[in-house]
Amino acid sequence: RGRFCILLYPMENQQGLPTVAWSAEPAQLPKPGKGEIHVWKLVLPLPPKGLSACEELLSDDEVQRMRKFLSEPDRQRFAAGRGSLRRLLGGFLGVPPRDLVFQLEPGGRPVLADGRLARKSGFNVSHSGDVVLLAFVAGTDVGVDVESLDREVDADLIVRQAFSFEDQDAVARAPEADRRLEFMTRWTCKEAAVKSTGAVLGVPLDSVRLDLSMGRETALIVSRDGSAPRVVALMRFKPLEGYVAAVASP
């Protein structure tokens, strides 16, 4: 069992990076209501009993995929994330978890193969380090991203190649002590925004323009094919000490 929080949409933002209040899973699974985003958090490693329960919910294909991971932490991360997704999504939709069938959209985002069920609940999953986040909404799309602040990345290269001029300037202007957090926060917001549209593999991050002003955190996704830009609402938060996360929804 994980911990969960309910975020309101349109999202209400606080000054700085808020730490959300996580609640223990209640006896009756709460379903996302209109204007709500439910975010569930798993902290790895799970207890053996919890991990076994997740593995029992995996499809045969997912079991084979899990076994291909070379390290035990990667196998556990996959089993915990996919097994929890099946349990929670099945509970929201009233479908046995193992009966859910997933497929990939052209952009690479996993969705439910049953279009009728897919229209009822949007979902997205992200993991980094020891944290797995699962986001759920009713009747629309959602994207979530989490990153460990200790993740080894070439921040300078990503800023140059994947950030807009505005984002580059925001990172450069941040005090040196806060520059890493500023970079990771903006990177996470961009990833969540792109994932909320389904175009995981097809949208360059420098086409995502962030407005992180107080009370109006949004991402404008500028298309390069001439179609109208897309606007999604954002909320960034701290899921656990040493991590930054963001959720996005159109």
PDB file of C-alpha atoms in Angstrom:
ATOM      1  CA  ARG A   1       0.000   0.000   0.000  1.00  0.00           C
ATOM      2  CA  GLY A   2       1.207   3.468  -0.853  1.00  0.00           C
ATOM      3  CA  ARG A   3       0.584   6.955   0.409  1.00  0.00           C
ATOM      4  CA  PHE A   4      -1.632   9.350  -1.498  1.00  0.00           C
ATOM      5  CA  CYS A   5      -2.532  13.008  -1.761  1.00  0.00           C
ATOM      6  CA  ILE A   6      -5.268  14.908  -3.571  1.00  0.00           C
ATOM      7  CA  LEU A   7      -4.283  17.926  -5.653  1.00  0.00           C
ATOM      8  CA  LEU A   8      -6.942  20.375  -6.836  1.00  0.00           C
ATOM      9  CA  TYR A   9      -7.318  21.429 -10.470  1.00  0.00           C
ATOM     10  CA  PRO A  10      -6.947  24.253 -11.454  1.00  0.00           C
ATOM     11  CA  MET A  11      -3.958  23.843  -9.226  1.00  0.00           C
ATOM     12  CA  GLU A  12      -3.418  26.066  -6.223  1.00  0.00           C
ATOM     13  CA  ASN A  13       0.257  26.863  -5.802  1.00  0.00           C
ATOM     14  CA  GLN A  14       2.220  28.046  -2.824  1.00  0.00           C
ATOM     15  CA  GLN A  15       5.339  30.152  -2.644  1.00  0.00           C
ATOM     16  CA  GLY A  16       8.388  27.986  -3.305  1.00  0.00           C
ATOM     17  CA  LEU A  17       8.279  24.226  -3.603  1.00  0.00           C
ATOM     18  CA  PRO A  18       5.456  22.884  -1.390  1.00  0.00           C
ATOM     19  CA  THR A  19       5.685  19.638   0.532  1.00  0.00           C
ATOM     20  CA  VAL A  20       2.312  17.948   0.119  1.00  0.00           C
ATOM     21  CA  ALA A  21       0.537  16.141   2.954  1.00  0.00           C
ATOM     22  CA  TRP A  22       0.496  12.402   2.281  1.00  0.00           C
ATOM     23  CA  SER A  23      -2.244  10.241   3.788  1.00  0.00           C
ATOM     24  CA  ALA A  24      -2.289   6.528   4.490  1.00  0.00           C
ATOM     25  CA  GLU A  25      -4.396   4.497   2.091  1.00  0.00           C
ATOM     26  CA  PRO A  26      -7.939   4.241   3.492  1.00  0.00           C
ATOM     27  CA  ALA A  27      -9.926   1.025   3.671  1.00  0.00           C
ATOM     28  CA  GLN A  28     -12.065   2.143   0.720  1.00  0.00           C
ATOM     29  CA  LEU A  29     -10.134   3.240  -2.337  1.00  0.00           C
ATOM     30  CA  PRO A  30     -10.881   6.927  -3.093  1.00  0.00           C
ATOM     31  CA  LYS A  31     -11.765   7.695  -6.701  1.00  0.00           C
ATOM     32  CA  PRO A  32     -10.613  10.946  -8.324  1.00  0.00           C
ATOM     33  CA  GLY A  33     -13.466  13.428  -8.415  1.00  0.00           C
ATOM     34  CA  LYS A  34     -14.056  16.284 -10.827  1.00  0.00           C
ATOM     35  CA  GLY A  35     -11.257  18.816 -10.487  1.00  0.00           C
ATOM     36  CA  GLU A  36      -8.977  16.438  -8.570  1.00  0.00           C
ATOM     37  CA  ILE A  37      -5.671  14.785  -9.333  1.00  0.00           C
ATOM     38  CA  HIS A  38      -4.821  11.852  -7.095  1.00  0.00           C
ATOM     39  CA  VAL A  39      -1.106  11.219  -6.697  1.00  0.00           C
ATOM     40  CA  TRP A  40       0.132   8.023  -5.059  1.00  0.00           C
ATOM     41  CA  LYS A  41       3.659   7.587  -3.760  1.00  0.00           C
ATOM     42  CA  LEU A  42       5.658   4.405  -3.258  1.00  0.00           C
ATOM     43  CA  VAL A  43       9.017   4.427  -1.499  1.00  0.00           C
ATOM     44  CA  LEU A  44      11.258   1.491  -2.368  1.00  0.00           C
ATOM     45  CA  PRO A  45      12.118  -1.124  -1.405  1.00  0.00           C
ATOM     46  CA  LEU A  46       8.644  -2.428  -0.618  1.00  0.00           C
ATOM     47  CA  PRO A  47       8.210  -5.008   2.134  1.00  0.00           C
ATOM     48  CA  PRO A  48       8.446  -8.560   0.700  1.00  0.00           C
ATOM     49  CA  LYS A  49       4.707  -9.112   1.156  1.00  0.00           C
ATOM     50  CA  GLY A  50       3.865  -5.906  -0.702  1.00  0.00           C
ATOM     51  CA  LEU A  51       6.262  -6.678  -3.536  1.00  0.00           C
ATOM     52  CA  SER A  52       4.840 -10.193  -3.922  1.00  0.00           C
ATOM     53  CA  ALA A  53       1.321  -8.749  -4.084  1.00  0.00           C
ATOM     54  CA  CYS A  54       2.421  -6.432  -6.907  1.00  0.00           C
ATOM     55  CA  GLU A  55       4.113  -9.223  -8.839  1.00  0.00           C
ATOM     56  CA  GLU A  56       0.977 -11.391  -8.633  1.00  0.00           C
ATOM     57  CA  LEU A  57      -0.979  -8.722 -10.540  1.00  0.00           C
ATOM     58  CA  LEU A  58       1.400  -8.548 -13.510  1.00  0.00           C
ATOM     59  CA  SER A  59       0.435  -9.986 -16.873  1.00  0.00           C
ATOM     60  CA  ASP A  60       2.554 -12.740 -18.393  1.00  0.00           C
ATOM     61  CA  ASP A  61       4.181 -10.217 -20.736  1.00  0.00           C
ATOM     62  CA  GLU A  62       4.974  -7.915 -17.826  1.00  0.00           C
ATOM     63  CA  VAL A  63       6.539 -10.758 -15.862  1.00  0.00           C
ATOM     64  CA  GLN A  64       8.819 -11.480 -18.809  1.00  0.00           C
ATOM     65  CA  ARG A  65       9.665  -7.786 -19.082  1.00  0.00           C
ATOM     66  CA  MET A  66      10.448  -7.612 -15.364  1.00  0.00           C
ATOM     67  CA  ARG A  67      12.817 -10.580 -15.613  1.00  0.00           C
ATOM     68  CA  LYS A  68      14.828  -8.851 -18.340  1.00  0.00           C
ATOM     69  CA  PHE A  69      16.012  -6.141 -15.973  1.00  0.00           C
ATOM     70  CA  LEU A  70      19.575  -6.872 -14.923  1.00  0.00           C
ATOM     71  CA  SER A  71      19.445  -5.468 -11.385  1.00  0.00           C
ATOM     72  CA  GLU A  72      17.132  -6.386  -8.522  1.00  0.00           C
ATOM     73  CA  PRO A  73      16.283  -2.710  -7.761  1.00  0.00           C
ATOM     74  CA  ASP A  74      15.152  -2.240 -11.375  1.00  0.00           C
ATOM     75  CA  ARG A  75      13.032  -5.394 -11.230  1.00  0.00           C
ATOM     76  CA  GLN A  76      11.429  -4.254  -7.987  1.00  0.00           C
ATOM     77  CA  ARG A  77      10.827  -0.749  -9.345  1.00  0.00           C
ATOM     78  CA  PHE A  78       9.016  -2.128 -12.386  1.00  0.00           C
ATOM     79  CA  ALA A  79       6.956  -4.639 -10.393  1.00  0.00           C
ATOM     80  CA  ALA A  80       5.969  -2.077  -7.753  1.00  0.00           C
ATOM     81  CA  GLY A  81       4.996   0.563 -10.309  1.00  0.00           C
ATOM     82  CA  ARG A  82       3.077  -1.640 -12.736  1.00  0.00           C
ATOM     83  CA  GLY A  83       1.481  -3.812 -10.052  1.00  0.00           C
ATOM     84  CA  SER A  84       0.300  -0.749  -8.110  1.00  0.00           C
ATOM     85  CA  LEU A  85      -0.984   0.822 -11.316  1.00  0.00           C
ATOM     86  CA  ARG A  86      -3.070  -2.265 -12.027  1.00  0.00           C
ATOM     87  CA  ARG A  87      -4.420  -2.444  -8.460  1.00  0.00           C
ATOM     88  CA  LEU A  88      -5.375   1.224  -8.236  1.00  0.00           C
ATOM     89  CA  LEU A  89      -6.693   1.631 -11.776  1.00  0.00           C
ATOM     90  CA  GLY A  90      -8.668  -1.588 -11.496  1.00  0.00           C
ATOM     91  CA  GLY A  91     -10.168  -0.312  -8.241  1.00  0.00           C
ATOM     92  CA  PHE A  92     -11.182   3.014  -9.789  1.00  0.00           C
ATOM     93  CA  LEU A  93     -12.758   1.341 -12.828  1.00  0.00           C
ATOM     94  CA  GLY A  94     -14.270  -1.719 -11.149  1.00  0.00           C
ATOM     95  CA  VAL A  95     -12.179  -4.101 -13.274  1.00  0.00           C
ATOM     96  CA  PRO A  96     -10.041  -7.001 -11.993  1.00  0.00           C
ATOM     97  CA  PRO A  97      -6.454  -5.684 -12.094  1.00  0.00           C
ATOM     98  CA  ARG A  98      -5.080  -8.549 -14.198  1.00  0.00           C
ATOM     99  CA  ASP A  99      -7.828  -7.996 -16.808  1.00  0.00           C
ATOM    100  CA  LEU A 100      -6.549  -4.534 -17.721  1.00  0.00           C
ATOM    101  CA  VAL A 101      -4.792  -4.399 -21.095  1.00  0.00           C
ATOM    102  CA  PHE A 102      -2.322  -1.624 -21.883  1.00  0.00           C
ATOM    103  CA  GLN A 103      -1.034  -0.362 -25.203  1.00  0.00           C
ATOM    104  CA  LEU A 104       1.368   2.393 -26.246  1.00  0.00           C
ATOM    105  CA  GLU A 105       0.217   5.546 -27.984  1.00  0.00           C
ATOM    106  CA  PRO A 106       2.231   6.710 -31.029  1.00  0.00           C
ATOM    107  CA  GLY A 107       4.047   9.118 -28.717  1.00  0.00           C
ATOM    108  CA  GLY A 108       5.056   6.287 -26.381  1.00  0.00           C
ATOM    109  CA  ARG A 109       2.661   6.842 -23.472  1.00  0.00           C
ATOM    110  CA  PRO A 110       0.934   3.725 -22.067  1.00  0.00           C
ATOM    111  CA  VAL A 111      -2.871   3.862 -22.130  1.00  0.00           C
ATOM    112  CA  LEU A 112      -5.696   1.395 -21.658  1.00  0.00           C
ATOM    113  CA  ALA A 113      -6.483  -0.572 -24.807  1.00  0.00           C
ATOM    114  CA  ASP A 114     -10.222  -0.438 -24.037  1.00  0.00           C
ATOM    115  CA  GLY A 115     -11.232   3.017 -25.277  1.00  0.00           C
ATOM    116  CA  ARG A 116     -14.341   3.089 -23.095  1.00  0.00           C
ATOM    117  CA  LEU A 117     -12.273   2.574 -19.961  1.00  0.00           C
ATOM    118  CA  ALA A 118      -9.542   4.928 -21.182  1.00  0.00           C
ATOM    119  CA  ARG A 119     -12.045   7.778 -21.405  1.00  0.00           C
ATOM    120  CA  LYS A 120     -13.038   7.292 -17.767  1.00  0.00           C
ATOM    121  CA  SER A 121      -9.630   7.652 -16.156  1.00  0.00           C
ATOM    122  CA  GLY A 122      -6.328   9.203 -17.169  1.00  0.00           C
ATOM    123  CA  PHE A 123      -3.137   7.994 -15.525  1.00  0.00           C
ATOM    124  CA  ASN A 124       0.617   8.369 -15.641  1.00  0.00           C
ATOM    125  CA  VAL A 125       3.597   6.887 -13.803  1.00  0.00           C
ATOM    126  CA  SER A 126       7.115   8.126 -13.079  1.00  0.00           C
ATOM    127  CA  HIS A 127       9.998   6.867 -10.993  1.00  0.00           C
ATOM    128  CA  SER A 128      13.422   8.034  -9.930  1.00  0.00           C
ATOM    129  CA  GLY A 129      15.733   6.585  -7.331  1.00  0.00           C
ATOM    130  CA  ASP A 130      13.601   5.078  -4.568  1.00  0.00           C
ATOM    131  CA  VAL A 131      10.397   6.962  -5.410  1.00  0.00           C
ATOM    132  CA  VAL A 132       7.541   5.887  -7.683  1.00  0.00           C
ATOM    133  CA  LEU A 133       4.670   8.309  -8.346  1.00  0.00           C
ATOM    134  CA  LEU A 134       1.335   7.394  -9.938  1.00  0.00           C
ATOM    135  CA  ALA A 135      -1.146  10.107 -10.962  1.00  0.00           C
ATOM    136  CA  PHE A 136      -4.846   9.604 -11.749  1.00  0.00           C
ATOM    137  CA  VAL A 137      -7.617  11.896 -13.015  1.00  0.00           C
ATOM    138  CA  ALA A 138     -11.203  11.389 -14.134  1.00  0.00           C
ATOM    139  CA  GLY A 139     -12.103  12.003 -17.760  1.00  0.00           C
ATOM    140  CA  THR A 140      -8.987  13.838 -18.933  1.00  0.00           C
ATOM    141  CA  ASP A 141      -5.209  13.414 -19.277  1.00  0.00           C
ATOM    142  CA  VAL A 142      -2.444  13.778 -16.734  1.00  0.00           C
ATOM    143  CA  GLY A 143       1.345  13.693 -16.689  1.00  0.00           C
ATOM    144  CA  VAL A 144       3.650  13.224 -13.718  1.00  0.00           C
ATOM    145  CA  ASP A 145       7.407  13.332 -13.388  1.00  0.00           C
ATOM    146  CA  VAL A 146       9.755  12.867 -10.432  1.00  0.00           C
ATOM    147  CA  GLU A 147      13.509  13.294 -10.258  1.00  0.00           C
ATOM    148  CA  SER A 148      16.106  12.715  -7.585  1.00  0.00           C
ATOM    149  CA  LEU A 149      18.200  15.807  -6.979  1.00  0.00           C
ATOM    150  CA  ASP A 150      21.198  13.467  -6.769  1.00  0.00           C
ATOM    151  CA  ARG A 151      20.680  12.073 -10.267  1.00  0.00           C
ATOM    152  CA  GLU A 152      23.858  12.316 -12.315  1.00  0.00           C
ATOM    153  CA  VAL A 153      23.036  14.352 -15.400  1.00  0.00           C
ATOM    154  CA  ASP A 154      24.895  16.871 -17.525  1.00  0.00           C
ATOM    155  CA  ALA A 155      22.790  19.847 -16.497  1.00  0.00           C
ATOM    156  CA  ASP A 156      24.703  22.327 -18.642  1.00  0.00           C
ATOM    157  CA  LEU A 157      24.193  20.217 -21.765  1.00  0.00           C
ATOM    158  CA  ILE A 158      20.467  19.726 -21.107  1.00  0.00           C
ATOM    159  CA  VAL A 159      19.981  23.442 -20.468  1.00  0.00           C
ATOM    160  CA  ARG A 160      21.733  24.335 -23.739  1.00  0.00           C
ATOM    161  CA  GLN A 161      19.978  21.721 -25.882  1.00  0.00           C
ATOM    162  CA  ALA A 162      16.532  21.286 -24.325  1.00  0.00           C
ATOM    163  CA  PHE A 163      15.660  24.545 -22.566  1.00  0.00           C
ATOM    164  CA  SER A 164      14.107  27.630 -24.128  1.00  0.00           C
ATOM    165  CA  PHE A 165      15.964  30.925 -23.835  1.00  0.00           C
ATOM    166  CA  GLU A 166      13.596  31.946 -21.046  1.00  0.00           C
ATOM    167  CA  ASP A 167      14.333  28.783 -19.078  1.00  0.00           C
ATOM    168  CA  GLN A 168      18.050  29.126 -19.653  1.00  0.00           C
ATOM    169  CA  ASP A 169      17.887  32.650 -18.290  1.00  0.00           C
ATOM    170  CA  ALA A 170      15.890  31.548 -15.231  1.00  0.00           C
ATOM    171  CA  VAL A 171      18.468  28.898 -14.382  1.00  0.00           C
ATOM    172  CA  ALA A 172      21.364  31.291 -14.940  1.00  0.00           C
ATOM    173  CA  ARG A 173      19.787  33.972 -12.718  1.00  0.00           C
ATOM    174  CA  ALA A 174      19.130  31.589  -9.813  1.00  0.00           C
ATOM    175  CA  PRO A 175      21.527  31.922  -6.841  1.00  0.00           C
ATOM    176  CA  GLU A 176      24.313  29.392  -7.122  1.00  0.00           C
ATOM    177  CA  ALA A 177      23.039  27.451  -4.113  1.00  0.00           C
ATOM    178  CA  ASP A 178      19.590  27.130  -5.749  1.00  0.00           C
ATOM    179  CA  ARG A 179      20.665  26.587  -9.355  1.00  0.00           C
ATOM    180  CA  ARG A 180      20.505  22.775  -9.237  1.00  0.00           C
ATOM    181  CA  LEU A 181      16.984  22.876  -7.789  1.00  0.00           C
ATOM    182  CA  GLU A 182      15.891  25.450 -10.382  1.00  0.00           C
ATOM    183  CA  PHE A 183      17.206  23.270 -13.199  1.00  0.00           C
ATOM    184  CA  MET A 184      15.662  20.030 -11.882  1.00  0.00           C
ATOM    185  CA  THR A 185      12.327  21.724 -11.190  1.00  0.00           C
ATOM    186  CA  ARG A 186      12.048  23.143 -14.691  1.00  0.00           C
ATOM    187  CA  TRP A 187      13.165  19.881 -16.270  1.00  0.00           C
ATOM    188  CA  THR A 188      10.558  17.978 -14.249  1.00  0.00           C
ATOM    189  CA  CYS A 189       7.805  20.450 -15.162  1.00  0.00           C
ATOM    190  CA  LYS A 190       8.627  20.127 -18.852  1.00  0.00           C
ATOM    191  CA  GLU A 191       8.592  16.330 -18.716  1.00  0.00           C
ATOM    192  CA  ALA A 192       5.245  16.260 -16.884  1.00  0.00           C
ATOM    193  CA  ALA A 193       3.725  18.713 -19.373  1.00  0.00           C
ATOM    194  CA  VAL A 194       4.833  16.672 -22.383  1.00  0.00           C
ATOM    195  CA  LYS A 195       3.630  13.416 -20.805  1.00  0.00           C
ATOM    196  CA  SER A 196       0.181  14.932 -20.193  1.00  0.00           C
ATOM    197  CA  THR A 197      -0.261  15.362 -23.956  1.00  0.00           C
ATOM    198  CA  GLY A 198       0.735  11.802 -24.833  1.00  0.00           C
ATOM    199  CA  ALA A 199       3.535  12.995 -27.108  1.00  0.00           C
ATOM    200  CA  VAL A 200       6.299  11.566 -24.930  1.00  0.00           C
ATOM    201  CA  LEU A 201       8.706  10.878 -27.786  1.00  0.00           C
ATOM    202  CA  GLY A 202       7.736  13.604 -30.214  1.00  0.00           C
ATOM    203  CA  VAL A 203       7.985  16.947 -28.408  1.00  0.00           C
ATOM    204  CA  PRO A 204      11.383  18.588 -27.904  1.00  0.00           C
ATOM    205  CA  LEU A 205      11.643  20.096 -24.445  1.00  0.00           C
ATOM    206  CA  ASP A 206      12.764  23.467 -25.785  1.00  0.00           C
ATOM    207  CA  SER A 207       9.286  23.863 -27.316  1.00  0.00           C
ATOM    208  CA  VAL A 208       7.746  23.797 -23.817  1.00  0.00           C
ATOM    209  CA  ARG A 209       7.555  27.351 -22.439  1.00  0.00           C
ATOM    210  CA  LEU A 210       7.052  27.507 -18.683  1.00  0.00           C
ATOM    211  CA  ASP A 211       5.302  30.202 -16.688  1.00  0.00           C
ATOM    212  CA  LEU A 212       5.996  29.469 -13.035  1.00  0.00           C
ATOM    213  CA  SER A 213       4.525  32.711 -11.735  1.00  0.00           C
ATOM    214  CA  MET A 214       2.671  32.503  -8.447  1.00  0.00           C
ATOM    215  CA  GLY A 215      -0.920  31.362  -8.921  1.00  0.00           C
ATOM    216  CA  ARG A 216      -0.647  30.613 -12.649  1.00  0.00           C
ATOM    217  CA  GLU A 217       1.844  27.827 -13.187  1.00  0.00           C
ATOM    218  CA  THR A 218       1.396  26.666 -16.767  1.00  0.00           C
ATOM    219  CA  ALA A 219       3.272  25.195 -19.688  1.00  0.00           C
ATOM    220  CA  LEU A 220       2.745  26.356 -23.258  1.00  0.00           C
ATOM    221  CA  ILE A 221       3.666  23.611 -25.716  1.00  0.00           C
ATOM    222  CA  VAL A 222       4.501  25.190 -29.068  1.00  0.00           C
ATOM    223  CA  SER A 223       3.978  22.924 -32.049  1.00  0.00           C
ATOM    224  CA  ARG A 224       6.464  22.983 -34.918  1.00  0.00           C
ATOM    225  CA  ASP A 225       3.913  21.772 -37.460  1.00  0.00           C
ATOM    226  CA  GLY A 226       1.852  24.945 -37.417  1.00  0.00           C
ATOM    227  CA  SER A 227      -0.964  23.643 -35.210  1.00  0.00           C
ATOM    228  CA  ALA A 228      -2.234  25.648 -32.260  1.00  0.00           C
ATOM    229  CA  PRO A 229      -0.137  25.662 -29.075  1.00  0.00           C
ATOM    230  CA  ARG A 230      -1.378  23.603 -26.144  1.00  0.00           C
ATOM    231  CA  VAL A 231      -1.633  24.928 -22.609  1.00  0.00           C
ATOM    232  CA  VAL A 232      -1.468  22.669 -19.567  1.00  0.00           C
ATOM    233  CA  ALA A 233      -1.673  23.528 -15.876  1.00  0.00           C
ATOM    234  CA  LEU A 234       1.226  22.571 -13.628  1.00  0.00           C
ATOM    235  CA  MET A 235       1.928  21.960  -9.993  1.00  0.00           C
ATOM    236  CA  ARG A 236       5.415  21.298  -8.670  1.00  0.00           C
ATOM    237  CA  PHE A 237       6.003  19.801  -5.252  1.00  0.00           C
ATOM    238  CA  LYS A 238       8.459  17.914  -3.078  1.00  0.00           C
ATOM    239  CA  PRO A 239       7.351  14.273  -2.719  1.00  0.00           C
ATOM    240  CA  LEU A 240      10.244  13.366  -0.423  1.00  0.00           C
ATOM    241  CA  GLU A 241      13.387  15.050   0.835  1.00  0.00           C
ATOM    242  CA  GLY A 242      15.932  15.102  -1.981  1.00  0.00           C
ATOM    243  CA  TYR A 243      13.340  14.822  -4.775  1.00  0.00           C
ATOM    244  CA  VAL A 244      11.311  17.199  -6.933  1.00  0.00           C
ATOM    245  CA  ALA A 245       8.116  16.349  -8.804  1.00  0.00           C
ATOM    246  CA  ALA A 246       5.467  17.923 -11.006  1.00  0.00           C
ATOM    247  CA  VAL A 247       2.017  17.012 -12.266  1.00  0.00           C
ATOM    248  CA  ALA A 248       0.351  18.495 -15.344  1.00  0.00           C
ATOM    249  CA  SER A 249      -3.117  18.348 -16.837  1.00  0.00           C
ATOM    250  CA  PRO A 250      -4.734  20.127 -19.808  1.00  0.00           C
TER     251      PRO A 250
END
